CSV table of C-alpha atoms and ligand atoms in Angstrom, one decimal:
chain,number,residue,atom,x,y,z
R,163,MET,CA,23.2,29.4,-17.0
R,164,SER,CA,23.0,28.6,-13.3
R,165,THR,CA,21.1,25.6,-12.1
R,166,LYS,CA,18.1,25.9,-9.7
R,167,ARG,CA,17.5,23.6,-6.8
R,168,ALA,CA,14.4,21.4,-7.1
R,169,PHE,CA,12.8,18.3,-5.4
R,170,ALA,CA,11.5,15.3,-7.2
R,171,GLY,CA,8.7,13.0,-5.8
R,172,ILE,CA,6.6,10.1,-6.8
R,173,ASP,CA,3.4,9.1,-5.0
R,174,ILE,CA,2.1,5.5,-5.7
R,175,GLY,CA,-1.6,5.4,-5.0
R,176,GLY,CA,-4.2,2.6,-5.3
R,177,THR,CA,-5.6,4.3,-8.4
R,178,SER,CA,-3.0,6.6,-9.9
R,179,VAL,CA,0.7,7.3,-9.6
R,180,LYS,CA,1.3,11.1,-9.2
R,181,PHE,CA,4.7,12.6,-9.7
R,182,GLY,CA,6.3,16.0,-10.1
R,183,LEU,CA,9.1,18.5,-9.4
R,184,PHE,CA,8.8,21.4,-7.0
R,185,SER,CA,10.9,24.3,-5.7
R,186,PRO,CA,12.2,24.6,-2.1
R,187,ASP,CA,9.3,27.1,-1.4
R,188,GLY,CA,6.8,24.4,-2.4
R,189,SER,CA,5.7,25.8,-5.7
R,190,ILE,CA,5.1,23.1,-8.3
R,191,ILE,CA,7.3,23.2,-11.4
R,192,TYR,CA,5.9,20.1,-13.2
R,193,LYS,CA,3.4,17.4,-12.3
R,194,GLU,CA,1.6,14.5,-14.0
R,195,GLN,CA,-0.2,11.3,-13.1
R,196,LYS,CA,-0.7,7.9,-14.6
R,197,PRO,CA,-3.1,5.0,-13.8
R,198,THR,CA,-1.6,2.5,-11.3
R,199,LEU,CA,-3.4,-0.5,-12.7
R,200,ALA,CA,-2.9,-2.2,-9.3
R,201,GLU,CA,-4.7,-5.3,-10.4
R,202,LYS,CA,-1.9,-6.1,-12.9
R,203,GLY,CA,0.4,-6.7,-9.9
R,204,ALA,CA,3.7,-5.7,-8.6
R,205,VAL,CA,6.1,-6.3,-11.5
R,206,PRO,CA,4.3,-4.1,-14.1
R,207,LEU,CA,3.8,-1.4,-11.4
R,208,MET,CA,7.5,-1.4,-10.6
R,209,HIS,CA,8.3,-1.0,-14.3
R,210,LEU,CA,5.9,1.9,-14.5
R,211,VAL,CA,7.5,3.6,-11.4
R,212,SER,CA,11.0,3.1,-12.9
R,213,ASN,CA,9.9,4.7,-16.2
R,214,ILE,CA,8.3,7.6,-14.3
R,215,ALA,CA,11.4,8.1,-12.3
R,216,GLU,CA,13.5,8.4,-15.5
R,217,GLN,CA,11.0,10.7,-17.1
R,218,LEU,CA,11.1,12.9,-14.0
R,219,MET,CA,14.9,13.1,-14.0
R,220,TYR,CA,14.9,13.7,-17.8
R,221,HIS,CA,12.5,16.6,-17.2
R,222,ALA,CA,14.7,18.0,-14.5
R,223,ALA,CA,17.8,17.8,-16.7
R,224,GLU,CA,16.0,19.6,-19.6
R,225,ASP,CA,15.0,22.4,-17.3
R,226,GLU,CA,18.5,22.5,-15.8
R,227,LEU,CA,17.2,21.8,-12.3
R,228,GLU,CA,19.5,20.5,-9.6
R,229,VAL,CA,17.7,17.4,-8.1
R,230,ARG,CA,19.8,15.7,-5.3
R,231,TRP,CA,17.6,12.7,-4.7
R,232,LEU,CA,14.3,11.1,-5.6
R,233,GLY,CA,11.6,10.4,-3.0
R,234,VAL,CA,8.8,7.9,-3.3
R,235,GLY,CA,5.7,7.3,-1.3
R,236,THR,CA,3.9,4.0,-1.5
R,237,PRO,CA,1.0,2.2,0.3
R,238,GLY,CA,2.4,-0.4,2.8
R,239,ALA,CA,5.0,-0.3,5.5
R,240,VAL,CA,8.5,0.5,4.1
R,241,ASN,CA,11.9,-0.1,5.5
R,242,PHE,CA,13.1,3.5,5.3
R,243,LYS,CA,16.8,2.5,5.3
R,244,THR,CA,16.5,0.1,2.3
R,245,GLY,CA,13.3,1.2,0.5
R,246,ARG,CA,11.8,-2.3,0.6
R,247,VAL,CA,8.1,-2.8,1.1
R,248,ILE,CA,8.1,-4.9,4.3
R,249,GLY,CA,4.3,-5.1,5.0
R,250,ALA,CA,1.3,-4.6,2.7
R,251,THR,CA,-2.3,-5.6,2.4
R,252,PRO,CA,-3.3,-7.1,-1.0
R,253,ASN,CA,-4.6,-3.6,-2.1
R,254,ILE,CA,-1.7,-3.9,-4.6
R,255,ALA,CA,-1.3,-7.6,-5.5
R,256,GLY,CA,2.2,-8.9,-4.6
R,257,TRP,CA,3.6,-5.6,-3.5
R,258,GLN,CA,5.1,-6.8,-0.3
R,259,GLY,CA,8.8,-7.5,-0.8
R,260,THR,CA,9.2,-5.1,-3.7
R,261,GLU,CA,12.6,-3.5,-3.6
R,262,ILE,CA,11.6,0.0,-4.7
R,263,GLY,CA,14.7,1.7,-3.2
R,264,SER,CA,17.5,-0.5,-4.7
R,265,THR,CA,15.7,-0.9,-8.1
R,266,LEU,CA,15.4,2.9,-8.6
R,267,LYS,CA,18.9,3.6,-7.2
R,268,GLU,CA,20.4,1.3,-9.7
R,269,ARG,CA,18.3,2.6,-12.6
R,270,LEU,CA,19.0,6.3,-11.8
R,271,ASN,CA,22.3,6.1,-10.2
R,272,MET,CA,21.3,8.6,-7.5
R,273,PRO,CA,20.0,8.5,-3.9
R,274,VAL,CA,16.4,7.3,-3.5
R,275,TRP,CA,14.3,7.5,-0.4
R,276,VAL,CA,11.1,5.5,0.0
R,277,ASP,CA,8.4,5.8,2.7
R,278,ASN,CA,4.7,5.0,3.4
R,279,ASP,CA,2.4,7.1,1.3
R,280,VAL,CA,0.6,8.8,4.2
R,281,ASN,CA,3.9,9.5,6.0
R,282,THR,CA,4.8,11.6,2.9
R,283,VAL,CA,1.4,13.3,2.9
R,284,ALA,CA,2.0,14.3,6.5
R,285,LEU,CA,5.5,15.7,5.7
R,286,ALA,CA,4.1,17.9,3.0
R,287,GLU,CA,1.2,19.1,5.1
R,288,LEU,CA,3.6,19.8,8.0
R,289,ARG,CA,5.9,21.9,5.7
R,290,TYR,CA,3.6,23.7,3.4
R,291,GLY,CA,0.0,22.8,4.2
R,292,ALA,CA,-2.6,22.4,6.9
R,293,ALA,CA,-0.3,21.5,9.8
R,294,SER,CA,2.5,24.0,9.2
R,295,GLY,CA,4.2,24.6,12.5
R,296,ALA,CA,2.3,21.9,14.4
R,297,LEU,CA,4.3,19.8,16.8
R,298,THR,CA,1.9,17.0,17.6
R,299,ALA,CA,-0.3,15.9,14.7
R,300,ILE,CA,-2.1,12.9,13.2
R,301,CYS,CA,-2.7,12.6,9.5
R,302,VAL,CA,-5.4,10.2,8.1
R,303,THR,CA,-6.3,9.6,4.5
R,304,ILE,CA,-9.4,7.9,3.3
R,305,GLY,CA,-9.3,6.3,-0.1
R,306,THR,CA,-8.6,2.9,-1.5
R,307,GLY,CA,-7.3,2.2,2.0
R,308,ILE,CA,-7.2,4.2,5.2
R,309,GLY,CA,-3.6,5.3,5.9
R,310,GLY,CA,-2.1,7.2,8.8
R,311,ALA,CA,0.9,9.1,10.0
R,312,VAL,CA,1.9,10.3,13.5
R,313,ILE,CA,4.0,13.4,14.2
R,314,ILE,CA,5.4,14.0,17.7
R,315,ASP,CA,7.7,16.9,18.5
R,316,GLY,CA,7.6,17.9,14.9
R,317,GLN,CA,9.0,14.5,13.9
R,318,LEU,CA,7.4,11.7,11.9
R,319,GLN,CA,7.2,8.5,14.0
R,320,ARG,CA,8.0,5.5,11.8
R,321,GLY,CA,8.1,3.2,14.8
R,322,HIS,CA,10.5,0.4,15.8
R,323,SER,CA,10.2,-1.6,12.6
R,324,TYR,CA,8.9,1.1,10.2
R,325,SER,CA,5.3,0.0,10.7
R,326,GLY,CA,3.9,2.7,12.9
R,327,GLY,CA,0.9,4.8,12.0
R,328,GLU,CA,-1.1,2.0,10.3
R,329,ILE,CA,-4.3,3.7,11.6
R,330,GLY,CA,-6.5,1.9,9.1
R,331,HIS,CA,-5.8,-1.4,10.8
R,332,MET,CA,-6.8,-0.5,14.3
R,333,SER,CA,-9.8,-2.6,15.1
R,334,ILE,CA,-12.9,-0.8,16.4
R,335,ASN,CA,-14.8,-4.1,16.7
R,336,PHE,CA,-13.1,-7.5,17.2
R,337,GLU,CA,-16.3,-9.1,15.8
R,338,GLY,CA,-16.5,-6.7,12.9
R,339,PRO,CA,-16.2,-7.2,9.1
R,340,ASP,CA,-13.2,-8.9,7.6
R,341,CYS,CA,-10.3,-6.6,6.6
R,342,LYS,CA,-8.0,-7.3,3.7
R,343,CYS,CA,-5.1,-7.4,6.2
R,344,GLY,CA,-6.6,-10.6,7.6
R,345,ARG,CA,-8.0,-9.3,10.9
R,346,LYS,CA,-11.5,-8.1,11.8
R,347,GLY,CA,-13.2,-4.8,12.4
R,348,CYS,CA,-10.4,-2.6,11.2
R,349,LEU,CA,-11.2,1.0,10.5
R,350,GLU,CA,-10.4,0.3,6.9
R,351,ALA,CA,-13.0,-2.5,6.8
R,352,TYR,CA,-15.6,0.1,7.8
R,353,CYS,CA,-14.5,3.3,6.2
R,354,SER,CA,-12.4,2.8,3.0
R,355,SER,CA,-14.2,4.2,0.0
R,356,GLN,CA,-15.3,0.8,-1.1
R,357,ALA,CA,-16.6,-0.2,2.4
R,358,ILE,CA,-18.7,3.0,2.5
R,359,ILE,CA,-20.0,2.4,-1.0
R,360,ASN,CA,-20.8,-1.2,-0.2
R,361,ARG,CA,-22.8,-0.1,2.9
R,362,ALA,CA,-24.8,2.3,0.8
R,363,LYS,CA,-25.5,-0.3,-1.9
R,364,LYS,CA,-26.7,-2.8,0.7
R,365,SER,CA,-29.1,-0.2,2.1
R,366,LEU,CA,-30.3,0.8,-1.4
R,367,GLU,CA,-31.1,-2.9,-2.2
R,368,GLN,CA,-33.6,-2.8,0.6
R,369,ASN,CA,-34.8,0.7,0.0
R,370,PRO,CA,-34.6,1.6,-3.7
R,371,SER,CA,-34.2,5.3,-4.2
R,372,GLN,CA,-35.3,7.4,-7.2
R,373,LEU,CA,-32.7,10.1,-6.5
R,374,PHE,CA,-29.8,7.5,-6.5
R,375,ASN,CA,-31.1,6.2,-9.8
R,376,GLU,CA,-31.0,9.6,-11.3
R,377,ILE,CA,-27.6,10.5,-9.9
R,378,THR,CA,-26.0,7.2,-11.1
R,379,GLY,CA,-27.8,7.2,-14.4
R,380,GLY,CA,-29.3,3.8,-13.3
R,381,LEU,CA,-25.9,2.3,-12.6
R,382,ILE,CA,-26.2,1.9,-8.8
R,383,ASP,CA,-23.6,-0.9,-9.1
R,384,LYS,CA,-21.0,1.7,-10.2
R,385,LEU,CA,-21.9,4.1,-7.3
R,386,THR,CA,-19.0,6.4,-6.4
R,387,ILE,CA,-18.2,8.3,-3.2
R,388,LYS,CA,-18.7,11.6,-5.1
R,389,GLN,CA,-22.3,10.5,-6.0
R,390,LEU,CA,-23.0,9.5,-2.5
R,391,PHE,CA,-22.0,13.0,-1.3
R,392,THR,CA,-24.2,14.5,-4.0
R,393,ALA,CA,-27.2,12.4,-2.8
R,394,ALA,CA,-26.6,13.5,0.8
R,395,LYS,CA,-26.4,17.2,-0.2
R,396,LYS,CA,-29.8,16.7,-2.0
R,397,GLY,CA,-31.3,15.4,1.2
R,398,ASP,CA,-31.3,11.7,0.5
R,399,LYS,CA,-31.9,9.8,3.8
R,400,ILE,CA,-29.9,6.7,3.0
R,401,ALA,CA,-26.8,8.8,1.8
R,402,SER,CA,-27.0,10.9,5.0
R,403,GLU,CA,-27.3,7.8,7.2
R,404,VAL,CA,-24.4,6.1,5.6
R,405,LEU,CA,-22.2,9.2,5.9
R,406,ALA,CA,-23.3,9.8,9.5
R,407,GLU,CA,-22.4,6.2,10.3
R,408,THR,CA,-19.0,6.6,8.6
R,409,ALA,CA,-18.3,9.7,10.7
R,410,LEU,CA,-19.1,7.8,13.8
R,411,TYR,CA,-16.9,4.9,13.0
R,412,LEU,CA,-14.0,7.1,12.0
R,413,GLY,CA,-14.7,9.3,15.0
R,414,ILE,CA,-14.3,6.3,17.4
R,415,GLY,CA,-11.0,5.3,15.8
R,416,LEU,CA,-9.7,8.9,15.9
R,417,ALA,CA,-10.9,9.4,19.5
R,418,ASN,CA,-8.8,6.4,20.5
R,419,LEU,CA,-5.7,8.1,19.0
R,420,VAL,CA,-6.6,11.4,20.6
R,421,ASN,CA,-6.6,9.7,24.0
R,422,LEU,CA,-3.2,8.2,23.3
R,423,LEU,CA,-1.4,11.2,21.7
R,424,ASN,CA,-3.4,14.4,22.6
R,425,PRO,CA,-2.6,15.9,19.2
R,426,GLU,CA,-3.0,19.6,18.4
R,427,ILE,CA,-4.3,18.9,14.9
R,428,ILE,CA,-5.8,16.0,12.9
R,429,ILE,CA,-5.5,16.4,9.1
R,430,ILE,CA,-8.0,14.5,7.0
R,431,GLY,CA,-7.0,13.7,3.4
R,432,GLY,CA,-8.3,11.6,0.5
R,433,GLY,CA,-11.6,11.6,-1.4
R,434,ILE,CA,-13.7,11.9,1.7
R,435,ALA,CA,-12.1,15.1,2.7
R,436,ASP,CA,-13.5,16.7,-0.5
R,437,GLY,CA,-17.0,15.7,0.5
R,438,GLY,CA,-17.7,19.1,2.0
R,439,PRO,CA,-17.7,20.8,5.4
R,440,GLU,CA,-20.8,18.9,6.6
R,441,PHE,CA,-18.9,15.6,6.7
R,442,LEU,CA,-15.9,17.1,8.5
R,443,SER,CA,-18.1,18.8,11.1
R,444,LYS,CA,-19.9,15.5,11.7
R,445,LEU,CA,-16.6,13.8,12.1
R,446,SER,CA,-15.3,16.5,14.5
R,447,ALA,CA,-18.5,16.2,16.6
R,448,ALA,CA,-18.0,12.4,16.8
R,449,VAL,CA,-14.4,12.7,17.8
R,450,LYS,CA,-15.2,15.3,20.4
R,451,GLU,CA,-18.0,13.2,21.9
R,452,GLN,CA,-15.9,10.0,22.0
R,453,ALA,CA,-12.6,11.2,23.3
R,454,PHE,CA,-11.3,12.2,26.7
R,455,GLY,CA,-12.6,15.7,27.4
R,456,SER,CA,-9.3,17.6,28.2
R,457,ALA,CA,-7.7,16.1,25.1
R,458,VAL,CA,-10.2,17.6,22.6
R,459,LYS,CA,-10.5,21.1,24.1
R,460,GLU,CA,-8.0,22.6,21.7
R,461,LEU,CA,-8.1,19.9,19.0
R,462,LYS,CA,-8.4,21.1,15.4
R,463,ILE,CA,-9.7,18.7,12.7
R,464,VAL,CA,-9.0,20.0,9.3
R,465,LYS,CA,-9.0,19.1,5.7
R,466,ALA,CA,-5.6,18.5,4.0
R,467,ALA,CA,-4.5,21.6,2.2
R,468,LEU,CA,-2.4,20.2,-0.6
R,469,GLY,CA,-4.9,17.8,-2.0
R,470,ASN,CA,-3.6,15.3,-4.6
R,471,ASP,CA,-0.2,16.9,-4.6
R,472,ALA,CA,0.7,16.3,-1.0
R,473,GLY,CA,2.0,12.7,-1.6
R,474,PHE,CA,4.6,13.5,-4.2
R,475,ILE,CA,5.6,16.8,-2.5
R,476,GLY,CA,6.2,15.0,0.8
R,477,ALA,CA,8.1,12.2,-1.0
R,478,GLY,CA,10.3,14.8,-2.5
R,479,LEU,CA,11.2,16.0,1.0
R,480,LEU,CA,12.3,12.6,2.2
R,481,GLY,CA,16.0,13.0,1.6
R,482,GLU,CA,16.3,16.1,3.8
R,483,ASN,CA,18.8,15.6,6.6
R,484,GLN,CA,19.6,12.1,5.6
R,485,HIS,CA,23.1,10.9,5.0
A,374,BMX,C1,-3.6,0.5,3.6
A,374,BMX,C2,-2.1,0.2,3.7
A,374,BMX,C3,-1.4,1.4,4.2
A,374,BMX,C4,-1.7,2.6,3.3
A,374,BMX,C5,-3.2,2.9,3.3
A,374,BMX,C6,-3.6,4.0,2.3
A,374,BMX,C7,-1.1,-1.4,2.1
A,374,BMX,C8,-0.8,-1.8,0.7
A,374,BMX,N1,-1.7,-0.3,2.4
A,374,BMX,O1,-4.2,0.6,4.8
A,374,BMX,O2,0.0,1.2,4.2
A,374,BMX,O3,-1.1,3.8,3.8
A,374,BMX,O4,-3.8,1.7,2.8
A,374,BMX,O5,-3.3,3.7,1.0
A,374,BMX,O6,-0.7,-2.2,3.0
A,374,BMX,P1,-4.1,4.2,-0.3
A,374,BMX,O7,-3.9,3.0,-1.3
A,374,BMX,O8,-5.5,4.5,0.0
A,374,BMX,O9,-3.3,5.4,-0.7
A,375,ZN,ZN1,-7.0,-4.4,8.6
């Protein structure tokens, strides 16, 4: 029986670790996910990732697939040559310094490539998704954190010391709220899922809403982004205001990037992208209003096409053209 070529990728997220195998045409052969349990810290998480890596390779061997390397995407800045996490916010406790690359290489005895999680999302979207064929693109994901990736001339820009594209930590207000990175007014401090929810809760404390009570079953403290979008769709004023504000903050951040890079397309991923076309059109309007006119004339702002699979798919592609 002849072996078929396949790619293997793992995407470490703030909430879950997604992983799978896929064919060169992008079709998924196998995928699964497990809770990250980020609060338990770096050591248990690295154990989990190592076990997942072995599980993936075992699965590939069972199916007689030829996998030439493993790719991993992780939050934080990653030295792409060594696979070490060289910069990270405390979103995953103690993650900075984790030697993902060498640990997995030793365990699997095969090449392993590691990169920032949103860099891998961008690679997948560029190959199989919303940005296929684009030369100049920006990818932003809004979830536990706000992550970013920059593509110029069809190439991912990792920057001089592998820390480029940290869009979430661009400040839009030097007197703004504290960010987990230690600075003030970062986009992430305004627009991460938790920051959005906190703004909504604060507003609800002052203006209690019957609709929110119904949607959350009385548990406003456990409000989710999904519930916030539901409330906005039902016409709730607070929900609509919070989302309009979020679109404006994000719009200002993205407009700064548009002025710098004049991209052809901006891809928006993460939970917020699933909030519906209304949010995306509010965001587009904000970017177009804030950015330099000639830079937005042909700009497209679109939802990521590969959803939750983008991270592990892009990770699987990391070893291409690397020696
Ligand atoms: C944070 C930062 C980025 C990451 C982004 C999205 C860390 C640990 N993370 O800004 O590197 O790309 O979050 O991460 O420094 P996610 O957890 O939302 O997937
Ligand atoms: Zn920050």
